GROMACS .gro file of C-alpha atoms in nm:
model
  371
    1UNK     CA    1   5.494   8.034  -3.812
    2UNK     CA    2   5.800   7.856  -3.675
    3UNK     CA    3   6.051   7.740  -3.936
    4UNK     CA    4   6.035   7.380  -3.817
    5UNK     CA    5   5.658   7.345  -3.819
    6UNK     CA    6   5.365   7.370  -4.056
    7UNK     CA    7   5.009   7.469  -3.962
    8UNK     CA    8   4.932   7.130  -3.810
    9UNK     CA    9   5.256   7.108  -3.614
   10UNK     CA   10   5.423   6.855  -3.845
   11UNK     CA   11   5.789   6.880  -3.936
   12UNK     CA   12   5.828   7.028  -4.284
   13UNK     CA   13   6.083   6.758  -4.365
   14UNK     CA   14   5.829   6.492  -4.267
   15UNK     CA   15   5.604   6.612  -4.550
   16UNK     CA   16   5.840   6.488  -4.818
   17UNK     CA   17   5.716   6.248  -5.083
   18UNK     CA   18   5.628   5.899  -4.964
   19UNK     CA   19   5.908   5.774  -5.187
   20UNK     CA   20   6.155   5.927  -4.944
   21UNK     CA   21   6.045   5.690  -4.666
   22UNK     CA   22   6.281   5.390  -4.641
   23UNK     CA   23   6.118   5.077  -4.779
   24UNK     CA   24   6.213   4.722  -4.680
   25UNK     CA   25   6.373   4.498  -4.942
   26UNK     CA   26   6.154   4.219  -5.085
   27UNK     CA   27   6.100   3.960  -4.813
   28UNK     CA   28   6.242   4.193  -4.549
   29UNK     CA   29   6.029   4.284  -4.247
   30UNK     CA   30   5.983   4.644  -4.142
   31UNK     CA   31   6.100   4.731  -3.793
   32UNK     CA   32   5.807   4.736  -3.552
   33UNK     CA   33   5.776   4.983  -3.263
   34UNK     CA   34   5.521   4.968  -2.983
   35UNK     CA   35   5.449   5.305  -2.820
   36UNK     CA   36   5.252   5.369  -2.502
   37UNK     CA   37   5.135   5.728  -2.460
   38UNK     CA   38   5.118   5.763  -2.838
   39UNK     CA   39   4.837   6.021  -2.817
   40UNK     CA   40   5.051   6.260  -2.611
   41UNK     CA   41   5.293   6.529  -2.719
   42UNK     CA   42   5.599   6.303  -2.722
   43UNK     CA   43   5.410   6.006  -2.865
   44UNK     CA   44   5.295   6.204  -3.168
   45UNK     CA   45   5.642   6.343  -3.244
   46UNK     CA   46   5.803   6.002  -3.192
   47UNK     CA   47   5.549   5.839  -3.424
   48UNK     CA   48   5.624   6.095  -3.696
   49UNK     CA   49   5.995   6.030  -3.651
   50UNK     CA   50   5.963   5.650  -3.662
   51UNK     CA   51   5.733   5.654  -3.964
   52UNK     CA   52   5.993   5.870  -4.137
   53UNK     CA   53   6.248   5.598  -4.061
   54UNK     CA   54   6.029   5.337  -4.226
   55UNK     CA   55   5.894   5.174  -3.908
   56UNK     CA   56   5.555   5.018  -3.854
   57UNK     CA   57   5.422   5.186  -3.540
   58UNK     CA   58   5.165   5.041  -3.301
   59UNK     CA   59   5.023   5.261  -3.028
   60UNK     CA   60   4.841   5.157  -2.712
   61UNK     CA   61   4.555   5.386  -2.615
   62UNK     CA   62   4.301   5.392  -2.334
   63UNK     CA   63   3.933   5.369  -2.415
   64UNK     CA   64   3.757   5.704  -2.381
   65UNK     CA   65   3.410   5.838  -2.454
   66UNK     CA   66   3.577   6.131  -2.629
   67UNK     CA   67   3.830   6.111  -2.909
   68UNK     CA   68   4.176   6.187  -2.773
   69UNK     CA   69   4.378   6.126  -3.089
   70UNK     CA   70   4.391   6.483  -3.224
   71UNK     CA   71   4.771   6.491  -3.219
   72UNK     CA   72   4.774   6.190  -3.452
   73UNK     CA   73   4.500   6.292  -3.695
   74UNK     CA   74   4.747   6.399  -3.964
   75UNK     CA   75   4.913   6.056  -3.948
   76UNK     CA   76   4.603   5.840  -3.943
   77UNK     CA   77   4.524   5.607  -4.234
   78UNK     CA   78   4.225   5.374  -4.216
   79UNK     CA   79   4.359   5.027  -4.126
   80UNK     CA   80   4.153   4.879  -4.410
   81UNK     CA   81   4.404   5.050  -4.638
   82UNK     CA   82   4.666   4.797  -4.538
   83UNK     CA   83   4.925   4.910  -4.791
   84UNK     CA   84   4.947   5.260  -4.644
   85UNK     CA   85   4.845   5.222  -4.279
   86UNK     CA   86   5.178   5.194  -4.099
   87UNK     CA   87   5.042   5.338  -3.773
   88UNK     CA   88   4.786   5.127  -3.589
   89UNK     CA   89   4.615   5.188  -3.255
   90UNK     CA   90   4.509   4.924  -3.001
   91UNK     CA   91   4.321   4.942  -2.673
   92UNK     CA   92   4.528   4.870  -2.363
   93UNK     CA   93   4.615   5.027  -2.029
   94UNK     CA   94   4.923   5.034  -1.810
   95UNK     CA   95   4.699   4.934  -1.519
   96UNK     CA   96   4.599   4.613  -1.704
   97UNK     CA   97   4.889   4.366  -1.727
   98UNK     CA   98   4.693   4.123  -1.944
   99UNK     CA   99   4.641   4.379  -2.221
  100UNK     CA  100   5.009   4.470  -2.221
  101UNK     CA  101   5.118   4.107  -2.240
  102UNK     CA  102   4.868   4.031  -2.516
  103UNK     CA  103   4.987   4.308  -2.747
  104UNK     CA  104   5.357   4.254  -2.682
  105UNK     CA  105   5.315   3.883  -2.765
  106UNK     CA  106   5.096   3.949  -3.069
  107UNK     CA  107   5.310   4.222  -3.225
  108UNK     CA  108   5.659   4.101  -3.126
  109UNK     CA  109   5.795   4.456  -3.155
  110UNK     CA  110   6.161   4.533  -3.210
  111UNK     CA  111   6.139   4.838  -2.984
  112UNK     CA  112   5.904   4.940  -2.703
  113UNK     CA  113   5.877   5.303  -2.594
  114UNK     CA  114   5.700   5.357  -2.262
  115UNK     CA  115   5.587   5.719  -2.276
  116UNK     CA  116   5.249   5.680  -2.103
  117UNK     CA  117   5.199   5.843  -1.764
  118UNK     CA  118   4.982   6.062  -1.548
  119UNK     CA  119   5.240   6.329  -1.620
  120UNK     CA  120   5.107   6.643  -1.450
  121UNK     CA  121   5.309   6.713  -1.136
  122UNK     CA  122   5.044   6.921  -0.958
  123UNK     CA  123   4.771   6.669  -1.037
  124UNK     CA  124   4.984   6.391  -0.889
  125UNK     CA  125   4.932   6.548  -0.545
  126UNK     CA  126   4.555   6.517  -0.602
  127UNK     CA  127   4.558   6.156  -0.727
  128UNK     CA  128   4.876   6.000  -0.585
  129UNK     CA  129   4.753   5.637  -0.582
  130UNK     CA  130   4.657   5.645  -0.950
  131UNK     CA  131   4.980   5.823  -1.041
  132UNK     CA  132   5.191   5.559  -0.866
  133UNK     CA  133   4.995   5.272  -1.020
  134UNK     CA  134   5.027   5.396  -1.377
  135UNK     CA  135   5.371   5.559  -1.369
  136UNK     CA  136   5.562   5.316  -1.145
  137UNK     CA  137   5.378   4.984  -1.142
  138UNK     CA  138   5.264   5.036  -1.501
  139UNK     CA  139   5.628   5.044  -1.611
  140UNK     CA  140   5.692   4.725  -1.414
  141UNK     CA  141   5.398   4.552  -1.585
  142UNK     CA  142   5.529   4.650  -1.927
  143UNK     CA  143   5.885   4.543  -1.845
  144UNK     CA  144   5.755   4.205  -1.734
  145UNK     CA  145   5.557   4.169  -2.056
  146UNK     CA  146   5.871   4.245  -2.257
  147UNK     CA  147   6.080   4.004  -2.049
  148UNK     CA  148   5.835   3.717  -2.098
  149UNK     CA  149   5.789   3.779  -2.472
  150UNK     CA  150   5.913   3.512  -2.715
  151UNK     CA  151   6.126   3.789  -2.866
  152UNK     CA  152   6.223   4.046  -2.599
  153UNK     CA  153   6.227   4.397  -2.748
  154UNK     CA  154   6.461   4.683  -2.680
  155UNK     CA  155   6.289   4.897  -2.419
  156UNK     CA  156   6.285   5.273  -2.359
  157UNK     CA  157   6.160   5.415  -2.030
  158UNK     CA  158   6.063   5.784  -2.025
  159UNK     CA  159   6.221   5.936  -1.717
  160UNK     CA  160   6.189   6.295  -1.599
  161UNK     CA  161   6.410   6.572  -1.464
  162UNK     CA  162   6.153   6.599  -1.183
  163UNK     CA  163   6.324   6.293  -1.033
  164UNK     CA  164   6.614   6.517  -0.931
  165UNK     CA  165   6.382   6.748  -0.736
  166UNK     CA  166   6.586   6.947  -0.487
  167UNK     CA  167   6.925   6.818  -0.606
  168UNK     CA  168   7.132   7.126  -0.701
  169UNK     CA  169   7.199   7.186  -1.074
  170UNK     CA  170   7.349   7.089  -1.306
  171UNK     CA  171   7.199   6.741  -1.285
  172UNK     CA  172   7.356   6.447  -1.470
  173UNK     CA  173   7.317   6.068  -1.477
  174UNK     CA  174   7.527   6.044  -1.159
  175UNK     CA  175   7.332   6.308  -0.962
  176UNK     CA  176   7.122   6.173  -0.674
  177UNK     CA  177   6.744   6.166  -0.705
  178UNK     CA  178   6.541   6.368  -0.453
  179UNK     CA  179   6.183   6.366  -0.585
  180UNK     CA  180   5.942   6.632  -0.458
  181UNK     CA  181   5.607   6.501  -0.584
  182UNK     CA  182   5.419   6.171  -0.616
  183UNK     CA  183   5.479   6.189  -0.991
  184UNK     CA  184   5.854   6.229  -0.947
  185UNK     CA  185   5.872   5.952  -0.686
  186UNK     CA  186   5.684   5.719  -0.921
  187UNK     CA  187   5.924   5.803  -1.204
  188UNK     CA  188   6.217   5.718  -0.976
  189UNK     CA  189   6.063   5.377  -0.911
  190UNK     CA  190   6.013   5.320  -1.285
  191UNK     CA  191   6.376   5.421  -1.344
  192UNK     CA  192   6.508   5.165  -1.099
  193UNK     CA  193   6.272   4.893  -1.226
  194UNK     CA  194   6.426   4.950  -1.568
  195UNK     CA  195   6.781   4.931  -1.433
  196UNK     CA  196   6.691   4.614  -1.239
  197UNK     CA  197   6.545   4.437  -1.544
  198UNK     CA  198   6.856   4.531  -1.742
  199UNK     CA  199   7.089   4.394  -1.476
  200UNK     CA  200   6.883   4.094  -1.363
  201UNK     CA  201   6.754   3.966  -1.697
  202UNK     CA  202   6.987   4.119  -1.953
  203UNK     CA  203   6.713   4.323  -2.121
  204UNK     CA  204   6.825   4.601  -2.349
  205UNK     CA  205   6.649   4.864  -2.138
  206UNK     CA  206   6.732   5.236  -2.136
  207UNK     CA  207   6.620   5.527  -1.922
  208UNK     CA  208   6.592   5.863  -2.092
  209UNK     CA  209   6.600   6.135  -1.825
  210UNK     CA  210   6.445   6.410  -2.032
  211UNK     CA  211   6.438   6.765  -1.900
  212UNK     CA  212   6.132   6.979  -1.974
  213UNK     CA  213   6.042   6.966  -2.342
  214UNK     CA  214   5.763   7.171  -2.493
  215UNK     CA  215   5.591   7.231  -2.826
  216UNK     CA  216   5.267   7.357  -2.978
  217UNK     CA  217   5.127   7.013  -2.888
  218UNK     CA  218   5.191   7.053  -2.515
  219UNK     CA  219   4.882   7.011  -2.300
  220UNK     CA  220   4.712   7.340  -2.219
  221UNK     CA  221   4.728   7.285  -1.843
  222UNK     CA  222   5.110   7.286  -1.846
  223UNK     CA  223   5.255   7.625  -1.759
  224UNK     CA  224   5.436   7.696  -2.087
  225UNK     CA  225   5.132   7.620  -2.302
  226UNK     CA  226   4.902   7.795  -2.055
  227UNK     CA  227   5.113   8.107  -2.107
  228UNK     CA  228   5.127   8.091  -2.486
  229UNK     CA  229   4.752   8.019  -2.514
  230UNK     CA  230   4.688   8.321  -2.294
  231UNK     CA  231   4.921   8.538  -2.502
  232UNK     CA  232   4.725   8.455  -2.817
  233UNK     CA  233   4.388   8.522  -2.655
  234UNK     CA  234   4.499   8.841  -2.480
  235UNK     CA  235   4.655   8.973  -2.800
  236UNK     CA  236   4.319   8.931  -2.977
  237UNK     CA  237   4.109   9.065  -2.691
  238UNK     CA  238   3.954   8.732  -2.588
  239UNK     CA  239   4.083   8.752  -2.230
  240UNK     CA  240   4.279   8.995  -2.016
  241UNK     CA  241   4.442   8.793  -1.736
  242UNK     CA  242   4.628   8.467  -1.682
  243UNK     CA  243   4.662   8.314  -1.334
  244UNK     CA  244   4.994   8.152  -1.243
  245UNK     CA  245   5.191   8.028  -0.943
  246UNK     CA  246   5.567   8.033  -0.879
  247UNK     CA  247   5.735   8.259  -1.135
  248UNK     CA  248   6.086   8.205  -0.998
  249UNK     CA  249   6.094   7.831  -1.073
  250UNK     CA  250   6.367   7.766  -1.331
  251UNK     CA  251   6.357   7.490  -1.589
  252UNK     CA  252   6.570   7.357  -1.875
  253UNK     CA  253   6.320   7.388  -2.163
  254UNK     CA  254   6.377   7.226  -2.503
  255UNK     CA  255   6.169   7.128  -2.807
  256UNK     CA  256   5.991   6.793  -2.786
  257UNK     CA  257   6.056   6.723  -3.154
  258UNK     CA  258   6.430   6.727  -3.086
  259UNK     CA  259   6.404   6.503  -2.782
  260UNK     CA  260   6.224   6.210  -2.945
  261UNK     CA  261   6.524   6.160  -3.173
  262UNK     CA  262   6.736   6.103  -2.861
  263UNK     CA  263   6.492   5.832  -2.747
  264UNK     CA  264   6.541   5.646  -3.073
  265UNK     CA  265   6.919   5.693  -3.066
  266UNK     CA  266   6.938   5.524  -2.724
  267UNK     CA  267   6.788   5.204  -2.863
  268UNK     CA  268   7.031   5.194  -3.157
  269UNK     CA  269   7.342   5.164  -2.938
  270UNK     CA  270   7.545   4.847  -2.887
  271UNK     CA  271   7.489   4.858  -2.511
  272UNK     CA  272   7.194   4.980  -2.307
  273UNK     CA  273   7.239   5.275  -2.076
  274UNK     CA  274   7.079   5.578  -1.913
  275UNK     CA  275   7.102   5.928  -2.057
  276UNK     CA  276   7.015   6.284  -1.956
  277UNK     CA  277   6.867   6.482  -2.245
  278UNK     CA  278   6.871   6.860  -2.197
  279UNK     CA  279   6.961   7.194  -2.355
  280UNK     CA  280   7.191   7.281  -2.062
  281UNK     CA  281   7.022   7.622  -2.030
  282UNK     CA  282   6.788   7.719  -1.748
  283UNK     CA  283   6.517   7.986  -1.762
  284UNK     CA  284   6.260   8.098  -1.505
  285UNK     CA  285   5.885   8.111  -1.564
  286UNK     CA  286   5.921   8.490  -1.552
  287UNK     CA  287   6.173   8.476  -1.836
  288UNK     CA  288   5.930   8.264  -2.035
  289UNK     CA  289   5.660   8.525  -1.972
  290UNK     CA  290   5.890   8.806  -2.084
  291UNK     CA  291   5.976   8.624  -2.406
  292UNK     CA  292   5.618   8.520  -2.489
  293UNK     CA  293   5.440   8.848  -2.414
  294UNK     CA  294   5.727   9.057  -2.552
  295UNK     CA  295   5.711   8.869  -2.883
  296UNK     CA  296   5.365   9.015  -2.950
  297UNK     CA  297   5.439   9.357  -2.800
  298UNK     CA  298   5.265   9.310  -2.464
  299UNK     CA  299   5.384   9.376  -2.108
  300UNK     CA  300   5.339   9.057  -1.907
  301UNK     CA  301   5.308   9.233  -1.571
  302UNK     CA  302   4.983   9.393  -1.687
  303UNK     CA  303   4.819   9.056  -1.744
  304UNK     CA  304   4.963   8.805  -1.492
  305UNK     CA  305   4.796   8.743  -1.155
  306UNK     CA  306   4.959   8.524  -0.890
  307UNK     CA  307   4.719   8.265  -0.751
  308UNK     CA  308   4.838   8.068  -0.443
  309UNK     CA  309   4.644   7.760  -0.555
  310UNK     CA  310   4.905   7.703  -0.827
  311UNK     CA  311   5.195   7.668  -0.583
  312UNK     CA  312   5.300   7.307  -0.522
  313UNK     CA  313   5.311   7.157  -0.169
  314UNK     CA  314   5.683   7.096  -0.233
  315UNK     CA  315   5.848   7.319  -0.493
  316UNK     CA  316   6.134   7.229  -0.728
  317UNK     CA  317   6.343   7.543  -0.763
  318UNK     CA  318   6.595   7.484  -1.042
  319UNK     CA  319   6.644   7.210  -1.299
  320UNK     CA  320   6.932   7.236  -1.545
  321UNK     CA  321   7.064   6.928  -1.719
  322UNK     CA  322   7.416   6.811  -1.799
  323UNK     CA  323   7.364   6.616  -2.123
  324UNK     CA  324   7.733   6.568  -2.206
  325UNK     CA  325   7.699   6.188  -2.208
  326UNK     CA  326   7.416   6.195  -2.465
  327UNK     CA  327   7.601   6.447  -2.679
  328UNK     CA  328   7.918   6.239  -2.682
  329UNK     CA  329   7.781   5.882  -2.691
  330UNK     CA  330   7.472   5.940  -2.906
  331UNK     CA  331   7.585   6.237  -3.111
  332UNK     CA  332   7.266   6.417  -3.008
  333UNK     CA  333   7.223   6.790  -2.956
  334UNK     CA  334   6.918   7.019  -2.952
  335UNK     CA  335   6.834   7.209  -3.269
  336UNK     CA  336   6.570   7.453  -3.137
  337UNK     CA  337   6.676   7.717  -2.885
  338UNK     CA  338   6.471   7.874  -2.606
  339UNK     CA  339   6.354   8.188  -2.788
  340UNK     CA  340   6.275   7.996  -3.106
  341UNK     CA  341   6.070   7.750  -2.900
  342UNK     CA  342   5.871   8.031  -2.736
  343UNK     CA  343   5.803   8.196  -3.072
  344UNK     CA  344   5.698   7.863  -3.225
  345UNK     CA  345   5.441   7.810  -2.951
  346UNK     CA  346   5.310   8.169  -2.956
  347UNK     CA  347   5.274   8.163  -3.336
  348UNK     CA  348   5.071   7.843  -3.314
  349UNK     CA  349   4.847   7.973  -3.038
  350UNK     CA  350   4.790   8.305  -3.214
  351UNK     CA  351   4.645   8.106  -3.504
  352UNK     CA  352   4.412   7.920  -3.265
  353UNK     CA  353   4.306   8.250  -3.106
  354UNK     CA  354   4.225   8.397  -3.448
  355UNK     CA  355   3.987   8.107  -3.515
  356UNK     CA  356   3.832   8.151  -3.171
  357UNK     CA  357   3.780   8.520  -3.238
  358UNK     CA  358   3.591   8.446  -3.560
  359UNK     CA  359   3.357   8.218  -3.364
  360UNK     CA  360   3.324   8.470  -3.081
  361UNK     CA  361   3.246   8.757  -3.317
  362UNK     CA  362   2.979   8.543  -3.480
  363UNK     CA  363   2.825   8.463  -3.141
  364UNK     CA  364   2.906   8.093  -3.145
  365UNK     CA  365   3.122   8.097  -2.829
  366UNK     CA  366   3.144   8.316  -2.521
  367UNK     CA  367   3.457   8.523  -2.567
  368UNK     CA  368   3.480   8.612  -2.200
  369UNK     CA  369   3.461   8.282  -2.017
  370UNK     CA  370   3.801   8.376  -1.877
  371UNK     CA  371   3.868   8.715  -1.713
   0.00000   0.00000   0.00000
């Protein structure tokens, strides 16, 4: 178990008594935040953080036949319990400008955090039109909704280190963008839309250029979580191999729970700006494998198979951020280091694998769906 997390991935400090949550004075209105992408990794950590600050949080979610709110289950309170339900979910979509405008006008939020995206780089090569529409034009639709609101909110745009692409490290706010995927190109467009609305209309609009940030809540088709899930299953005999692509790719990996605090800090400043958020350390996928497998006493080379299908059409070799501006101007710095992050994720996925093994041993699931 990682020291910063409990069994359900919630900060231990967030489990303090409700009395510890700041309460508004009589007649005073709580701050209201509107979050797109609230069901994702970052959205769930940001919601925890904002609720801990006493905010009322509204999340926009897409309609789905399957529930996709698992990361928020521990925060959910039935809206009929109005006194306690400070997180509320509403249907909307970044591809539907009318829904964005309706909720911005109805809620009149103090802060808007645009975290929603088709965020998988490899998948963006498969569905480039959709990726561009949601990631780039979706941000433009939301910015326009904020601009036209009776009370324009402070706006946060989630950028990505992928925007730098082939630009040599270390990458800072002044480094040129050279995107190497449809996802990264769309994020560059969203970045410049945000800058334009700040300069043209005076919106308090910030870009957070966040380098890779992981957690036990990371999607299982992202390489870090794919590795730690495999480590748990291999350790318990539920699979033997994991198939990966480029092991020499280097990334600046931090903990998502640390990074959402930087998002909030940006919107508390006197002037809007753009900030790189990073640990300033770079590690290869191979190093991640060594740390994850080694933590449970396994040799990664015995279990990893290289599959050419997982190589990108255009690779990004090395991302390493220079976050000196954020550290100086915001007073932000990461709390969780690389090895602690890896151990946190492996511990979490070992617990999942133990539950899977109980089901497999009882014959309820096929233990060998994966080789």
